[in-house]
Amino acid sequence: MRIIDKAAEPGTTSRALAVHARTLELYRQLDLTDSVIDNGHKVPAVNLWVKGKPEARVSFADIASDLTPYPFIKMFPQDEHEKLLIQRLQAFGISVERPIELIGFTDAGDRIIAQLRGPKGDETYEAAYIAGCDGARSAVRKATGTGFPGGTYNQVFYVADATASGPSVNGEVNIDLDEADFLAVFPLKGEGRVRLIGTVRDERARRAESLTFADVSGQAIEHLKIQIEQVNWFSTYQVHHRVTDHFRKGRALLLGDAAHIHSPAGGQGMNTGIGDSINLAWKLAAVLKEEAPEELLDSYEAERIAFARKLVKTTDQIFSMATAEGKIAELIRTRLAPLVIPTVTKVGAAREWLFRTVSQLMINYRDSELSTGKAGEIHGGDRLPWVKAADNYGPLSQPTWQVHVYGSASTELTQWCAARQLPLHVFEWQDAHATVGFARNALYLLRPDTYVALAEASGSPEAIEVYFKDRGWDGWLIPQ
């Protein structure tokens, strides 16, 4: 395996910041969660500003303390995130090769033949598969010809990393609702460190390449009462809303921004790319180790493209509504939103739905060919619910197939799992299990990415046998 990057050095600036609960849950498998938490900034609330005053505060406190071990949003910039991942790769003896550029590749049916260019010249490299994590201008996507339909927002976005002070530099997210131009202050770890993200659409947008912080700082100073002490870096960019037609074409696969891009609303981009990677990683590993047939890779596109399309549509609608022009739009932003949002979020069900959505806890693969059955309220394809009292996420630290039983496991199931070296974890029954939807004594077969593959009320191991045989995997994934 080789990881190549045409950039000579890792990035030193970034636009992506937010790390959501589902990503932190999945990162436990890679022993990354504690590092992200220790080096990031925990955001307790979002404040909505109108006419230079904070008019509404939406607190995350107690919204999700029973939903996930990580009931918050963590601010951890993408460039720092990248450094952490590089360090973890190095611990496994893997280095990112720089600067190596992909010039092109051929899918030969049984292998990929890639043309690479680096400091030592051109070379040809053969691999079983190629995974394009190479951004919005992906060379891998262009080579596959899968297309990238969508559009581009009229607004020019800017991002500034600064040291500042003032009432909006309070460790929380602060968003200005006054004008059609978006403006928000995101806290970073460290005294007075913030990230300003905003848009412009007037004559300044037509000279985006020459735009400076001085051209946009007045709005931040006036509307969010922020005093800028030092600007560490400033950049402008345009944002698109696009999803590729296919996440997989033959032996080429697309992930992250190479497959989908959208507005920064909700801080979903980086988390979605990480979700793509984790979904694909265990499947690709199983195929390469000949533990599963190649058809398993078909489920990657089927599971991830539906979510990507929904996400792009949703973030586009939210961003378009937040930046719409006209008197009605202004009335909604400045009068209705500060009243409605705090009122709605006082309702428990609404607060929970909001957190589940933003944190990506709601993602499920119920329609996947890898998902089947129902036991209690839990379907095949669901994220395994977290039980605070039992911390049933402990066994998920290893990316392996495993079986969970809440209550008692039959002797037959215990012996069957032991004979096949399939980890079985039994949790003594308690009311909390029923509260989150588990059925007593049912079995839940978990995929390596911690989603439920099979939910079987009977608790019989025969259901697991049928699961793998129906997919032609008997003898592949479960050792005999």
Coordinates of C-alpha atoms in Angstrom, one line a residue:
M1 CA 0.0 0.0 0.0
R2 CA 1.2 3.5 -0.8
I3 CA -0.2 6.9 0.3
I4 CA 0.9 9.7 -2.0
D5 CA 0.3 13.5 -1.9
K6 CA 1.4 15.9 -4.6
A7 CA 1.8 18.6 -1.9
A8 CA 5.4 18.9 -0.7
E9 CA 4.3 19.5 2.9
P10 CA 1.2 18.9 5.0
G11 CA -1.3 21.8 5.1
T12 CA -0.7 24.6 7.6
T13 CA -4.1 26.2 7.3
S14 CA -7.6 24.8 7.1
R15 CA -11.3 25.6 6.7
A16 CA -12.7 22.5 8.4
L17 CA -13.0 22.6 12.2
A18 CA -15.8 20.7 13.7
V19 CA -15.5 17.1 14.9
H20 CA -18.8 15.6 15.7
A21 CA -19.9 12.8 18.1
R22 CA -20.2 10.0 15.6
T23 CA -16.6 10.7 14.4
L24 CA -15.3 10.6 18.0
E25 CA -17.2 7.3 18.5
L26 CA -15.6 5.7 15.4
Y27 CA -12.2 7.1 16.3
R28 CA -12.1 4.9 19.4
Q29 CA -11.2 2.1 17.1
L30 CA -8.1 3.9 16.0
D31 CA -7.2 5.2 19.5
L32 CA -7.6 8.7 18.2
T33 CA -10.5 10.0 20.3
D34 CA -8.6 11.1 23.4
S35 CA -6.0 13.0 21.2
V36 CA -8.7 14.9 19.4
I37 CA -10.4 15.8 22.7
D38 CA -7.2 16.8 24.5
N39 CA -6.0 19.0 21.6
G40 CA -9.3 20.5 20.6
H41 CA -11.8 23.0 22.0
K42 CA -15.1 21.8 23.4
V43 CA -18.0 24.0 22.3
P44 CA -20.8 24.3 24.8
A45 CA -23.3 26.5 22.9
V46 CA -24.2 28.5 19.9
N47 CA -25.2 32.2 20.2
L48 CA -27.4 34.0 17.6
W49 CA -26.7 37.8 17.2
V50 CA -29.1 40.4 15.9
K51 CA -28.3 44.1 15.6
G52 CA -25.1 43.9 17.6
K53 CA -26.6 41.9 20.5
P54 CA -26.8 38.2 21.4
E55 CA -30.5 37.4 21.2
A56 CA -30.6 33.6 21.6
R57 CA -28.3 30.9 23.1
V58 CA -28.7 27.2 22.2
S59 CA -26.8 25.1 24.8
F60 CA -25.6 21.6 24.1
A61 CA -25.6 20.8 27.8
D62 CA -27.7 17.7 28.7
I63 CA -29.0 17.5 25.1
A64 CA -27.2 14.2 24.4
S65 CA -25.6 13.0 27.6
D66 CA -27.6 9.8 27.3
L67 CA -27.1 9.4 23.5
T68 CA -23.3 9.3 23.2
P69 CA -20.1 9.4 25.3
Y70 CA -19.3 12.6 23.4
P71 CA -22.3 15.0 23.8
F72 CA -20.6 18.1 22.4
I73 CA -18.9 19.5 19.3
K74 CA -15.1 19.6 19.3
M75 CA -13.2 22.2 17.4
F76 CA -10.0 20.7 16.0
P77 CA -8.7 22.3 12.8
Q78 CA -8.1 20.1 9.8
D79 CA -4.4 20.9 9.5
E80 CA -3.9 19.8 13.1
H81 CA -6.1 16.8 12.5
E82 CA -3.9 15.9 9.5
K83 CA -0.8 16.0 11.6
L84 CA -2.4 13.6 14.1
L85 CA -3.3 11.1 11.4
I86 CA 0.2 11.3 9.9
Q87 CA 1.7 10.5 13.4
R88 CA -0.6 7.6 13.8
L89 CA 0.3 6.2 10.3
Q90 CA 4.0 6.5 11.2
A91 CA 3.4 4.4 14.3
F92 CA 2.3 1.7 11.9
G93 CA 5.4 2.2 9.8
I94 CA 3.5 4.0 7.0
S95 CA 4.6 7.3 5.6
V96 CA 2.9 9.7 3.2
E97 CA 5.1 10.0 0.1
R98 CA 5.6 13.7 -1.0
P99 CA 5.6 15.2 -3.5
I100 CA 4.2 12.4 -5.6
E101 CA 1.6 13.3 -8.2
L102 CA -0.9 10.9 -10.0
I103 CA -0.6 11.6 -13.7
G104 CA -3.1 9.0 -14.7
F105 CA -4.1 5.4 -14.3
T106 CA -5.5 2.4 -16.2
D107 CA -8.0 -0.1 -14.8
A108 CA -6.7 -3.4 -16.2
G109 CA -9.6 -5.4 -14.8
D110 CA -7.5 -7.3 -12.3
R111 CA -5.3 -4.4 -11.2
I112 CA -4.7 -0.7 -11.4
I113 CA -1.7 0.6 -13.4
A114 CA -0.9 4.1 -12.2
Q115 CA 1.5 6.6 -13.7
L116 CA 3.2 8.7 -10.9
R117 CA 5.5 11.7 -11.0
G118 CA 7.9 12.6 -8.2
P119 CA 11.3 14.1 -7.5
K120 CA 13.0 11.1 -9.0
G121 CA 11.0 11.3 -12.2
D122 CA 8.1 9.2 -13.6
E123 CA 7.3 5.7 -12.5
T124 CA 4.6 3.1 -13.1
Y125 CA 3.0 1.5 -10.1
E126 CA 0.6 -1.4 -9.9
A127 CA -2.0 -1.9 -7.2
A128 CA -5.1 -3.8 -6.5
Y129 CA -7.2 -0.6 -6.1
I130 CA -6.9 3.1 -6.1
A131 CA -8.7 5.3 -3.6
G132 CA -9.1 9.0 -4.5
C133 CA -9.1 11.2 -1.5
D134 CA -7.7 14.1 -3.6
G135 CA -10.3 16.8 -3.1
A136 CA -12.7 18.7 -5.2
R137 CA -10.4 18.7 -8.2
S138 CA -9.8 15.0 -7.9
A139 CA -7.6 13.5 -10.5
V140 CA -8.9 10.1 -9.7
R141 CA -12.5 11.2 -10.3
K142 CA -11.7 12.9 -13.6
A143 CA -9.9 9.8 -14.8
T144 CA -13.0 7.7 -14.0
G145 CA -15.3 10.0 -15.9
T146 CA -18.0 9.7 -13.3
G147 CA -19.0 13.3 -13.5
F148 CA -19.5 15.9 -10.7
P149 CA -23.0 17.4 -11.1
G150 CA -24.2 20.3 -9.0
G151 CA -23.6 24.0 -8.8
T152 CA -21.5 26.9 -7.3
Y153 CA -22.7 29.5 -4.8
N154 CA -22.6 33.1 -5.9
Q155 CA -21.1 34.2 -2.6
V156 CA -17.4 34.3 -2.0
F157 CA -16.4 32.7 1.3
Y158 CA -13.6 34.0 3.4
V159 CA -11.8 32.5 6.4
A160 CA -9.6 34.2 8.9
D161 CA -7.6 32.7 11.7
A162 CA -7.1 35.5 14.3
T163 CA -6.4 36.4 17.9
A164 CA -9.2 38.6 19.2
S165 CA -11.2 39.8 22.1
G166 CA -14.8 40.9 22.8
P167 CA -18.1 39.4 23.9
S168 CA -18.2 37.1 20.9
V169 CA -14.8 35.6 21.8
N170 CA -16.3 33.5 24.6
G171 CA -15.4 30.0 23.8
E172 CA -18.8 29.4 22.0
V173 CA -20.0 29.7 18.4
N174 CA -21.4 33.1 17.6
I175 CA -23.5 33.7 14.4
D176 CA -24.7 37.0 13.0
L177 CA -28.2 37.0 11.6
D178 CA -28.4 40.6 10.5
E179 CA -27.6 40.4 6.8
A180 CA -27.7 38.0 3.9
D181 CA -24.0 37.7 4.1
F182 CA -23.1 34.9 6.5
L183 CA -20.8 35.6 9.4
A184 CA -19.7 33.4 12.3
V185 CA -17.0 33.3 14.9
F186 CA -15.8 29.8 15.9
P187 CA -13.6 29.3 19.0
L188 CA -10.2 27.5 18.8
K189 CA -8.1 26.1 21.6
G190 CA -6.0 28.8 23.1
E191 CA -6.6 32.2 24.7
G192 CA -8.4 34.5 22.2
R193 CA -7.9 32.2 19.2
V194 CA -10.9 32.3 16.8
R195 CA -11.8 31.4 13.3
L196 CA -14.0 33.8 11.4
I197 CA -15.9 32.5 8.4
G198 CA -18.1 34.7 6.3
T199 CA -19.4 35.5 2.8
V200 CA -19.6 38.5 0.6
R201 CA -21.7 39.0 -2.5
D202 CA -21.4 42.6 -3.5
E203 CA -18.7 44.3 -5.6
R204 CA -16.1 42.7 -3.2
A205 CA -17.0 39.3 -4.5
R206 CA -16.0 40.3 -8.0
R207 CA -12.5 41.0 -6.8
A208 CA -12.2 37.9 -4.6
E209 CA -8.5 37.2 -5.5
S210 CA -7.5 40.6 -4.1
L211 CA -9.8 40.7 -1.2
T212 CA -8.1 41.4 2.2
F213 CA -9.3 41.1 5.8
A214 CA -9.6 44.9 5.9
D215 CA -12.4 44.6 3.3
V216 CA -14.6 42.4 5.6
S217 CA -13.5 43.2 9.1
G218 CA -15.9 46.1 9.6
Q219 CA -18.9 43.9 9.6
A220 CA -17.4 41.6 12.2
I221 CA -16.4 44.5 14.4
E222 CA -19.8 46.2 14.1
H223 CA -22.2 43.2 14.3
L224 CA -20.3 40.8 16.7
K225 CA -18.4 43.4 18.7
I226 CA -15.1 41.7 18.0
Q227 CA -11.7 43.4 18.4
I228 CA -9.1 41.9 16.1
E229 CA -5.6 41.9 17.7
Q230 CA -3.8 39.8 15.1
V231 CA -4.7 38.1 11.8
N232 CA -2.6 34.9 11.5
W233 CA -3.9 34.1 8.0
F234 CA -6.7 35.0 5.6
S235 CA -8.1 33.3 2.6
T236 CA -11.0 33.4 0.2
Y237 CA -12.6 30.6 -1.7
Q238 CA -15.8 29.6 -3.5
V239 CA -18.1 26.8 -2.4
H240 CA -19.8 24.2 -4.6
H241 CA -22.6 21.8 -3.9
R242 CA -21.9 18.6 -5.9
V243 CA -22.0 14.8 -5.7
T244 CA -20.3 12.5 -8.1
D245 CA -22.4 10.0 -10.0
H246 CA -20.5 7.0 -8.7
F247 CA -18.3 6.4 -5.6
R248 CA -16.9 3.3 -7.3
K249 CA -16.0 2.5 -10.8
G250 CA -14.2 -0.7 -11.3
R251 CA -11.2 -0.7 -9.1
A252 CA -11.3 3.1 -8.5
L253 CA -13.0 4.5 -5.4
L254 CA -13.8 8.1 -4.4
L255 CA -13.9 9.5 -0.8
G256 CA -14.5 12.8 0.9
D257 CA -14.4 16.0 -1.2
A258 CA -13.5 13.9 -4.3
A259 CA -17.0 12.5 -4.1
H260 CA -19.1 15.3 -2.5
I261 CA -18.7 18.9 -1.6
H262 CA -21.2 21.3 -0.1
S263 CA -21.7 24.5 2.0
P264 CA -20.0 24.5 5.4
A265 CA -23.4 24.7 7.2
G266 CA -23.3 22.4 10.2
G267 CA -19.5 21.6 9.8
Q268 CA -20.3 18.3 8.1
G269 CA -17.6 18.0 5.4
M270 CA -14.6 16.6 7.2
N271 CA -16.8 14.3 9.3
T272 CA -18.5 12.9 6.2
G273 CA -15.2 12.2 4.5
I274 CA -14.0 10.4 7.6
G275 CA -17.2 8.4 7.6
D276 CA -16.6 7.4 4.0
S277 CA -13.1 6.2 4.9
I278 CA -14.2 4.1 7.8
N279 CA -17.0 2.6 5.8
L280 CA -14.6 1.6 3.0
A281 CA -11.6 0.7 5.1
W282 CA -12.9 -2.5 6.7
K283 CA -14.5 -3.7 3.4
L284 CA -11.3 -3.1 1.4
A285 CA -9.2 -4.8 4.1
A286 CA -11.5 -7.9 4.0
V287 CA -11.3 -8.1 0.2
L288 CA -7.5 -7.7 0.1
K289 CA -7.1 -10.4 2.8
E290 CA -9.4 -12.7 0.8
E291 CA -11.8 -12.8 3.8
A292 CA -14.7 -11.5 1.6
P293 CA -15.6 -11.5 -2.1
E294 CA -15.0 -8.4 -4.1
E295 CA -18.8 -7.8 -4.3
L296 CA -18.5 -6.5 -0.8
L297 CA -17.1 -3.2 -2.2
D298 CA -20.4 -2.6 -4.1
S299 CA -22.0 -1.8 -0.7
Y300 CA -19.6 1.2 -0.2
E301 CA -21.3 3.3 -2.9
A302 CA -24.8 2.1 -2.0
E303 CA -24.4 3.1 1.6
R304 CA -22.5 6.4 1.3
I305 CA -23.9 8.0 -1.8
A306 CA -27.5 8.2 -0.5
F307 CA -26.3 10.0 2.6
A308 CA -24.1 12.4 0.6
R309 CA -26.9 13.4 -1.7
K310 CA -29.2 14.0 1.3
L311 CA -26.5 16.0 3.1
V312 CA -25.7 18.2 0.1
K313 CA -29.4 18.9 -0.4
T314 CA -30.0 19.7 3.3
T315 CA -26.9 22.0 3.7
D316 CA -27.8 23.8 0.5
Q317 CA -31.3 24.5 1.7
I318 CA -30.1 25.7 5.1
F319 CA -27.4 27.9 3.6
S320 CA -29.7 29.3 0.9
M321 CA -32.3 30.2 3.6
A322 CA -29.7 31.8 5.9
T323 CA -28.3 33.9 3.1
A324 CA -31.5 34.8 1.2
E325 CA -32.0 38.4 0.3
G326 CA -35.2 40.5 0.7
K327 CA -37.4 41.8 3.4
I328 CA -39.1 38.5 4.2
A329 CA -35.8 36.7 4.5
E330 CA -34.5 39.5 6.8
L331 CA -37.6 39.3 8.9
I332 CA -37.1 35.5 9.4
R333 CA -33.5 35.9 10.3
T334 CA -33.7 38.9 12.6
R335 CA -37.2 38.5 14.2
L336 CA -38.4 34.9 13.9
A337 CA -35.3 32.9 14.2
P338 CA -34.1 34.3 17.6
L339 CA -37.6 33.6 19.0
V340 CA -38.3 30.3 17.4
I341 CA -35.0 28.5 17.7
P342 CA -34.6 28.8 21.5
T343 CA -38.3 27.9 22.0
V344 CA -38.0 24.8 19.8
T345 CA -34.8 23.6 21.4
K346 CA -36.4 23.7 24.8
V347 CA -38.4 20.7 23.7
G348 CA -36.6 17.6 24.5
A349 CA -37.4 15.7 21.4
A350 CA -36.5 18.6 19.2
R351 CA -33.2 19.1 20.9
E352 CA -32.4 15.4 20.6
W353 CA -33.3 15.4 16.9
L354 CA -31.1 18.4 16.3
F355 CA -28.1 16.9 18.0
R356 CA -28.6 13.5 16.3
T357 CA -28.7 15.2 12.9
V358 CA -25.7 17.5 13.3
S359 CA -23.6 14.9 15.1
Q360 CA -24.4 12.3 12.4
L361 CA -25.7 9.8 15.0
M362 CA -28.8 9.5 12.7
I363 CA -26.9 7.9 9.8
N364 CA -28.1 4.4 9.2
Y365 CA -27.7 1.7 6.5
R366 CA -31.1 0.1 6.8
D367 CA -31.6 -0.1 3.1
S368 CA -28.2 -1.8 2.5
E369 CA -27.8 -5.4 1.3
L370 CA -25.6 -5.9 4.4
S371 CA -28.5 -5.1 6.8
T372 CA -31.3 -7.4 7.9
G373 CA -33.6 -8.1 10.8
K374 CA -35.2 -6.3 13.7
A375 CA -35.0 -7.0 17.4
G376 CA -36.8 -4.5 19.7
E377 CA -36.6 -1.1 18.1
I378 CA -33.2 -1.8 16.5
H379 CA -33.0 -2.7 12.8
G380 CA -30.1 -4.1 10.8
G381 CA -28.2 -1.1 9.5
D382 CA -28.6 1.0 12.7
R383 CA -25.9 2.6 14.7
L384 CA -25.5 0.6 17.8
P385 CA -27.2 2.6 20.6
W386 CA -25.0 3.6 23.5
V387 CA -26.0 2.5 27.0
K388 CA -24.5 5.0 29.5
A389 CA -24.9 2.7 32.5
A390 CA -23.2 -0.2 30.9
D391 CA -20.8 1.5 28.4
N392 CA -21.5 -1.1 25.8
Y393 CA -19.1 0.7 23.5
G394 CA -16.0 -0.7 25.3
P395 CA -15.8 -3.8 23.0
L396 CA -16.0 -1.6 19.9
S397 CA -12.4 -0.5 20.3
Q398 CA -11.4 -3.2 17.9
P399 CA -12.7 -3.1 14.3
T400 CA -13.9 -6.7 14.1
W401 CA -17.1 -8.6 13.6
Q402 CA -18.7 -9.3 17.0
V403 CA -22.0 -10.3 18.6
H404 CA -23.8 -8.5 21.4
V405 CA -26.5 -9.9 23.6
Y406 CA -28.3 -7.9 26.2
G407 CA -29.6 -10.3 28.8
S408 CA -28.5 -14.0 28.5
A409 CA -26.9 -15.8 25.6
S410 CA -27.9 -19.4 24.9
T411 CA -25.3 -22.2 25.4
E412 CA -25.7 -22.9 21.7
L413 CA -24.8 -19.3 20.7
T414 CA -21.9 -19.2 23.1
Q415 CA -20.4 -22.4 21.8
W416 CA -21.0 -21.5 18.2
C417 CA -19.2 -18.1 18.5
A418 CA -16.3 -19.7 20.5
A419 CA -15.8 -22.4 17.8
R420 CA -15.6 -19.7 15.1
Q421 CA -13.6 -17.2 17.1
L422 CA -16.3 -14.7 16.8
P423 CA -16.2 -12.3 19.8
L424 CA -19.4 -12.5 21.9
H425 CA -20.2 -9.8 24.5
V426 CA -23.0 -10.4 26.9
F427 CA -24.4 -7.5 29.0
E428 CA -26.5 -8.2 32.1
W429 CA -30.0 -7.0 31.4
Q430 CA -31.1 -3.7 32.9
D431 CA -34.0 -1.3 32.2
A432 CA -31.6 1.1 30.4
H433 CA -31.2 -1.5 27.6
A434 CA -34.9 -1.4 26.9
T435 CA -35.0 2.3 27.0
V436 CA -32.6 2.6 24.0
G437 CA -34.5 -0.1 22.1
F438 CA -32.7 -3.4 22.8
A439 CA -34.7 -6.7 23.0
R440 CA -33.8 -8.9 25.9
N441 CA -31.7 -12.0 24.9
A442 CA -31.7 -11.0 21.2
L443 CA -28.5 -11.1 19.3
Y444 CA -27.0 -8.2 17.4
L445 CA -24.2 -9.0 14.9
L446 CA -22.0 -5.9 14.5
R447 CA -19.9 -5.0 11.5
P448 CA -16.3 -3.9 12.0
D449 CA -17.5 -0.2 11.7
T450 CA -19.9 -0.8 14.7
Y451 CA -23.2 -0.7 12.7
V452 CA -25.7 -3.5 13.3
A453 CA -25.5 -6.0 10.4
L454 CA -28.1 -8.4 11.8
A455 CA -30.7 -8.0 14.6
E456 CA -32.2 -11.3 15.5
A457 CA -34.8 -11.6 18.3
S458 CA -34.5 -15.4 18.7
G459 CA -30.8 -15.2 19.6
S460 CA -30.1 -18.3 17.5
P461 CA -26.7 -18.7 15.8
E462 CA -28.5 -20.1 12.8
A463 CA -29.5 -16.6 11.9
I464 CA -25.8 -15.6 11.6
E465 CA -25.1 -18.6 9.4
V466 CA -27.9 -17.7 7.1
Y467 CA -26.8 -14.1 7.0
F468 CA -23.4 -15.0 5.6
K469 CA -24.6 -17.8 3.3
D470 CA -27.2 -15.5 1.7
R471 CA -24.4 -13.1 0.8
G472 CA -22.1 -15.9 -0.4
W473 CA -19.6 -15.2 2.4
D474 CA -19.9 -18.5 4.3
G475 CA -16.3 -19.6 4.8
W476 CA -15.0 -16.1 4.2
L477 CA -15.6 -13.9 7.1
I478 CA -16.2 -16.5 9.8
P479 CA -13.4 -19.0 10.3
Q480 CA -14.6 -22.6 10.4

